Amino acid sequence: KDLDEKFPVTTLADYSSGNTKKSGSSKNIVAVLFAEGGISDGDPGPGQIGDKNYMKAIKKIKDNDKVKAVVVRVNSPGGSAMASENIWRELELVKEAGKPIIISMGSVAASGGYYIAAAGDEILAEPTTLTGSIGVFGVFPNAQELLNDKIGITFDTIKTGNFSTGLNPGVGLTEVERNWFQKSTERTYDIFLQRVSDARDMSKEAVHEIAQGRIWTAERALENGLVDQIGNLDDAIAIAAERAEITDDFRTREYPATKNPLELIISEFMNPKSTRTRILKEELGELYPYYQAAQEIKNMKGIQARLPFRLEVK
């Protein structure tokens, strides 16, 4: 061709902003909150849903007047029941502020993952989603026999009342302490049932029938009322925009905020947790997920709303 011939060109910025619904300059925003990984108390680091970080992100969404609707992309096997409750509560405050919430389930949205989903006005599941597992459990280690018989360490205690030694794995639980622990677990399960009952407009008894830790495929969850329809993330965004009446003029924004490449490099080397995680992934390779699962178990606190096994979807 003639070297002087001019070809139509565009800048990367103009190309990127071509779809005003998703990346343009519209003042109307549909926030997309990605909740991926196990649910933990505080700030557990990369790859986990820490209630401390997510509560901050959700508060930013609530306080941002430009955000008209929210999509929560849940891909989690659950975790801490308390952290799940904290995140659920913050999402409820977003709804009270008049912003619709649509849940988009990924590969798995179970236990604490479904607890979070219960805050949604509408729930969509992928065709391959596994969900449900509405239930909780508590674990208390008893190392008394190990310490006494295997290591030769014994404890002598003088109690002034129940719970005076705290929950000590080296001493074991008394009957009163065991009953308290059981009732605490049952109370947490009852709250979980109530959250789902209110969200799905079902009686608590009806929820209990499909709860008890049972896991459901997307189609079965649709049949028993745990989800509203089968759809993907784009479908959820479209529904959120429709509920907010901004279908012709909106863009999306991801939360927690996505860092640019330079910020990622800096945080990778400045954050000890990130550096350690990167090194472990390189050293352990395919074994890293099992190490991560073991760490999650070790760091478990309080009552858990999580799948009691490791699930791999390939």
Coordinates of C-alpha atoms in Angstrom, one line a residue:
K1 CA 0.0 0.0 0.0
D2 CA 1.0 3.6 -0.4
L3 CA 3.1 4.7 2.6
D4 CA 1.2 8.0 2.6
E5 CA -2.2 6.2 3.0
K6 CA -3.7 7.0 6.4
F7 CA -5.3 4.3 8.5
P8 CA -8.0 5.0 11.1
V9 CA -6.5 4.7 14.5
T10 CA -7.6 5.3 18.1
T11 CA -5.8 5.6 21.4
L12 CA -5.9 2.9 24.0
A13 CA -7.8 5.2 26.4
D14 CA -10.5 6.0 23.8
Y15 CA -10.9 2.3 23.0
S16 CA -11.1 1.3 26.6
S17 CA -13.9 3.9 27.3
G18 CA -15.9 2.9 24.2
N19 CA -18.5 1.0 26.3
T20 CA -19.8 3.8 28.6
K21 CA -21.8 1.3 30.6
K22 CA -18.8 -0.4 31.9
S23 CA -15.8 1.9 31.6
G24 CA -16.9 5.3 30.5
S25 CA -17.2 8.6 32.4
S26 CA -20.8 8.1 33.6
K27 CA -21.5 9.4 37.1
N28 CA -23.6 6.4 37.8
I29 CA -21.6 3.5 39.2
V30 CA -22.5 -0.2 39.7
A31 CA -20.0 -1.4 42.4
V32 CA -18.7 -4.9 41.9
L33 CA -17.4 -6.3 45.2
F34 CA -15.3 -9.4 44.8
A35 CA -15.5 -11.7 47.8
E36 CA -13.1 -14.5 47.0
G37 CA -11.4 -17.0 49.4
G38 CA -12.0 -18.1 53.0
I39 CA -13.7 -15.8 55.4
S40 CA -11.6 -14.7 58.4
D41 CA -11.6 -12.3 61.2
G42 CA -9.5 -9.2 60.9
D43 CA -6.9 -8.8 58.1
P44 CA -5.7 -12.3 57.1
G45 CA -3.7 -11.2 54.1
P46 CA -3.9 -12.0 50.4
G47 CA -6.4 -14.6 49.1
Q48 CA -8.8 -14.3 52.1
I49 CA -11.9 -12.3 52.9
G50 CA -11.1 -10.4 56.1
D51 CA -14.0 -8.8 57.7
K52 CA -11.9 -5.8 58.7
N53 CA -10.9 -5.0 55.1
Y54 CA -14.3 -5.8 53.6
M55 CA -16.3 -3.8 56.1
K56 CA -14.1 -0.8 55.1
A57 CA -14.7 -1.4 51.4
I58 CA -18.4 -1.8 51.9
K59 CA -18.6 1.4 53.9
K60 CA -16.9 3.2 51.0
I61 CA -19.5 1.8 48.7
K62 CA -22.3 3.0 51.0
D63 CA -20.9 6.5 51.4
N64 CA -20.2 7.0 47.7
D65 CA -23.2 8.9 46.2
K66 CA -22.2 7.9 42.7
V67 CA -22.7 4.2 43.5
K68 CA -26.3 3.4 42.7
A69 CA -26.3 -0.4 42.9
V70 CA -24.0 -3.2 44.1
V71 CA -23.1 -6.6 42.7
V72 CA -21.3 -9.0 45.2
R73 CA -19.4 -11.7 43.4
V74 CA -19.2 -14.5 46.0
N75 CA -16.7 -17.3 45.5
S76 CA -16.1 -18.7 49.0
P77 CA -16.4 -21.9 51.0
G78 CA -17.1 -19.8 54.1
G79 CA -15.1 -19.4 57.3
S80 CA -15.6 -17.5 60.5
A81 CA -19.3 -17.1 61.4
M82 CA -18.6 -13.9 63.2
A83 CA -16.8 -12.4 60.2
S84 CA -19.6 -13.5 58.0
E85 CA -22.1 -11.8 60.2
N86 CA -20.1 -8.6 60.2
I87 CA -19.9 -8.5 56.4
W88 CA -23.6 -9.4 56.1
R89 CA -24.5 -6.5 58.5
E90 CA -22.5 -4.0 56.5
L91 CA -24.2 -5.1 53.3
E92 CA -27.6 -4.7 55.0
L93 CA -26.6 -1.1 55.8
V94 CA -26.0 -0.5 52.1
K95 CA -29.5 -1.8 51.3
E96 CA -30.9 0.5 54.0
A97 CA -29.2 3.4 52.2
G98 CA -31.4 2.6 49.2
K99 CA -28.8 0.8 47.0
P100 CA -30.0 -2.6 45.6
I101 CA -27.6 -5.6 46.1
I102 CA -27.4 -8.4 43.6
I103 CA -25.4 -11.6 44.4
S104 CA -23.4 -13.3 41.7
M105 CA -22.2 -16.8 42.8
G106 CA -19.0 -18.2 41.4
S107 CA -17.8 -21.8 41.6
V108 CA -18.7 -22.2 45.3
A109 CA -20.8 -19.9 47.6
A110 CA -21.3 -22.1 50.6
S111 CA -21.7 -21.7 54.4
G112 CA -20.3 -18.3 55.2
G113 CA -20.3 -17.6 51.5
Y114 CA -24.1 -18.1 51.5
Y115 CA -24.4 -16.1 54.8
I116 CA -23.0 -13.1 52.9
A117 CA -25.3 -13.9 49.9
A118 CA -28.3 -13.6 52.2
A119 CA -27.9 -9.9 52.1
G120 CA -28.8 -9.8 48.4
D121 CA -32.1 -8.6 46.9
E122 CA -31.6 -11.2 44.2
I123 CA -29.2 -14.2 44.0
L124 CA -27.8 -15.5 40.7
A125 CA -25.8 -18.8 40.5
E126 CA -23.6 -20.0 37.7
P127 CA -24.8 -23.4 36.1
T128 CA -21.8 -25.1 37.9
T129 CA -22.1 -23.3 41.2
L130 CA -22.2 -25.3 44.5
T131 CA -24.0 -23.5 47.2
G132 CA -25.9 -24.0 50.5
S133 CA -24.0 -25.8 53.3
I134 CA -26.1 -23.7 55.7
G135 CA -24.7 -24.8 59.0
V136 CA -22.0 -24.1 61.6
F137 CA -19.7 -26.1 63.8
G138 CA -17.3 -25.5 66.6
V139 CA -14.1 -27.4 67.4
F140 CA -12.3 -27.4 70.7
P141 CA -9.0 -29.4 71.0
N142 CA -8.5 -31.6 74.0
A143 CA -4.7 -32.3 74.4
Q144 CA -5.0 -33.7 77.9
E145 CA -4.4 -37.3 77.0
L146 CA -1.6 -36.4 74.7
L147 CA 0.2 -34.3 77.3
N148 CA -0.4 -36.7 80.1
D149 CA 0.3 -40.1 78.5
K150 CA 2.7 -39.2 75.6
I151 CA 4.7 -36.3 76.9
G152 CA 4.4 -36.6 80.7
I153 CA 3.0 -33.2 81.4
T154 CA 0.2 -32.9 83.9
F155 CA -1.8 -30.0 85.2
D156 CA -3.1 -29.4 88.7
T157 CA -5.8 -26.7 89.0
I158 CA -7.8 -25.1 91.8
K159 CA -11.0 -23.7 90.4
T160 CA -13.1 -21.0 92.1
G161 CA -16.0 -21.6 89.7
N162 CA -16.9 -22.7 86.2
F163 CA -14.7 -21.2 83.4
S164 CA -12.2 -20.0 85.9
T165 CA -9.4 -21.7 84.0
G166 CA -10.8 -20.5 80.7
L167 CA -11.1 -22.9 77.7
N168 CA -7.8 -24.7 78.2
P169 CA -7.0 -27.6 75.9
G170 CA -4.5 -29.0 78.5
V171 CA -7.3 -29.3 81.1
G172 CA -10.3 -30.3 79.0
L173 CA -13.9 -29.2 79.3
T174 CA -16.2 -29.7 82.2
E175 CA -19.8 -30.7 81.6
V176 CA -20.9 -27.1 82.2
E177 CA -18.3 -25.7 79.8
R178 CA -19.2 -28.4 77.2
N179 CA -22.9 -27.4 77.4
W180 CA -22.1 -23.8 77.1
F181 CA -20.0 -24.5 74.0
Q182 CA -22.8 -26.6 72.5
K183 CA -25.5 -24.0 73.1
S184 CA -23.3 -21.3 71.7
T185 CA -22.9 -23.3 68.5
E186 CA -26.7 -23.9 68.3
R187 CA -27.4 -20.3 68.9
T188 CA -25.1 -19.3 66.0
Y189 CA -26.9 -21.8 63.7
D190 CA -30.3 -20.4 64.7
I191 CA -29.1 -16.9 63.7
F192 CA -27.9 -18.3 60.4
L193 CA -31.3 -19.8 59.8
Q194 CA -33.0 -16.6 60.6
R195 CA -30.8 -14.6 58.2
V196 CA -31.7 -17.0 55.4
S197 CA -35.4 -17.1 56.4
D198 CA -35.7 -13.3 56.3
A199 CA -33.8 -13.1 53.0
R200 CA -35.7 -15.8 51.1
D201 CA -39.1 -15.2 52.6
M202 CA -39.3 -18.7 54.0
S203 CA -40.1 -20.0 57.4
K204 CA -37.2 -21.0 59.6
E205 CA -38.4 -24.6 59.7
A206 CA -38.4 -24.7 55.9
V207 CA -34.9 -23.3 55.8
H208 CA -33.8 -25.9 58.3
E209 CA -35.1 -28.7 56.0
I210 CA -32.7 -27.7 53.3
A211 CA -29.9 -26.5 55.6
Q212 CA -28.1 -28.8 58.1
G213 CA -24.9 -28.5 56.1
R214 CA -26.4 -29.8 52.9
I215 CA -24.7 -28.8 49.6
W216 CA -26.8 -28.1 46.5
T217 CA -26.0 -27.7 42.8
A218 CA -27.3 -24.5 41.2
E219 CA -30.3 -26.2 39.7
R220 CA -31.3 -27.8 43.0
A221 CA -30.7 -24.5 44.8
L222 CA -33.1 -22.9 42.3
E223 CA -35.7 -25.5 43.0
N224 CA -35.6 -25.2 46.7
G225 CA -35.5 -21.4 46.7
L226 CA -31.9 -20.6 47.7
V227 CA -31.3 -18.8 44.5
D228 CA -33.5 -16.8 42.1
Q229 CA -32.1 -17.6 38.7
I230 CA -29.2 -19.1 36.8
G231 CA -26.9 -16.4 35.4
N232 CA -23.4 -15.0 35.2
L233 CA -21.7 -11.9 36.5
D234 CA -22.7 -9.8 33.5
D235 CA -26.4 -10.8 34.1
A236 CA -26.1 -9.7 37.7
I237 CA -24.6 -6.3 36.6
A238 CA -27.5 -5.8 34.1
I239 CA -30.1 -6.6 36.8
A240 CA -28.4 -4.3 39.3
A241 CA -28.5 -1.4 36.8
E242 CA -32.1 -2.2 36.0
R243 CA -33.1 -2.1 39.6
A244 CA -31.3 1.2 40.0
E245 CA -32.9 2.5 36.8
I246 CA -29.6 3.4 35.2
T247 CA -29.5 0.8 32.4
D248 CA -28.6 3.4 29.7
D249 CA -26.0 5.3 31.7
F250 CA -23.6 3.6 34.1
R251 CA -20.1 2.2 34.5
T252 CA -18.7 -0.4 36.9
R253 CA -16.1 -0.1 39.6
E254 CA -14.3 -3.0 41.3
Y255 CA -13.9 -3.3 45.1
P256 CA -11.6 -3.8 46.8
A257 CA -9.9 -1.4 44.4
T258 CA -7.6 -3.0 41.8
K259 CA -4.0 -1.8 42.1
N260 CA -2.0 -0.8 39.1
P261 CA 1.1 -2.8 38.2
L262 CA 3.5 -0.4 40.0
E263 CA 1.4 -0.5 43.2
L264 CA 1.3 -4.3 43.0
I265 CA 5.0 -4.5 42.7
I266 CA 5.6 -2.1 45.6
S267 CA 3.0 -3.9 47.9
E268 CA 4.5 -7.3 46.9
F269 CA 7.9 -6.3 48.2
M270 CA 6.8 -4.0 51.1
N271 CA 4.2 -6.3 52.6
P272 CA 5.8 -9.2 54.5
K273 CA 2.7 -11.4 54.1
S274 CA 2.6 -11.0 50.3
T275 CA 6.3 -11.7 50.0
R276 CA 6.0 -14.8 52.2
T277 CA 3.0 -16.0 50.2
R278 CA 4.8 -15.6 46.9
I279 CA 7.9 -17.6 48.1
L280 CA 5.7 -20.4 49.5
K281 CA 3.7 -20.6 46.3
E282 CA 7.0 -21.0 44.3
E283 CA 8.5 -23.5 46.8
L284 CA 5.4 -25.7 47.3
G285 CA 3.8 -25.5 43.8
E286 CA 0.8 -27.7 43.6
L287 CA 1.0 -28.4 47.4
Y288 CA 0.5 -24.8 48.3
P289 CA -3.4 -25.0 48.5
Y290 CA -3.1 -27.8 51.1
Y291 CA -0.6 -25.7 53.1
Q292 CA -3.1 -22.8 52.9
A293 CA -6.0 -25.0 54.1
A294 CA -3.9 -26.2 57.0
Q295 CA -3.1 -22.6 58.0
E296 CA -6.7 -21.7 57.8
I297 CA -7.6 -24.5 60.2
K298 CA -4.8 -23.5 62.5
N299 CA -6.1 -19.9 62.6
M300 CA -9.7 -20.7 63.0
K301 CA -11.4 -18.7 65.9
G302 CA -14.8 -19.3 67.3
I303 CA -17.8 -20.9 65.6
Q304 CA -17.2 -21.7 61.9
A305 CA -19.6 -21.4 58.9
R306 CA -17.5 -23.2 56.4
L307 CA -17.3 -26.3 54.2
P308 CA -15.8 -29.0 56.5
F309 CA -13.7 -30.3 53.6
R310 CA -11.6 -29.0 50.8
L311 CA -13.4 -28.6 47.5
E312 CA -11.6 -28.5 44.1
V313 CA -13.5 -27.6 41.0
K314 CA -11.7 -28.5 37.8

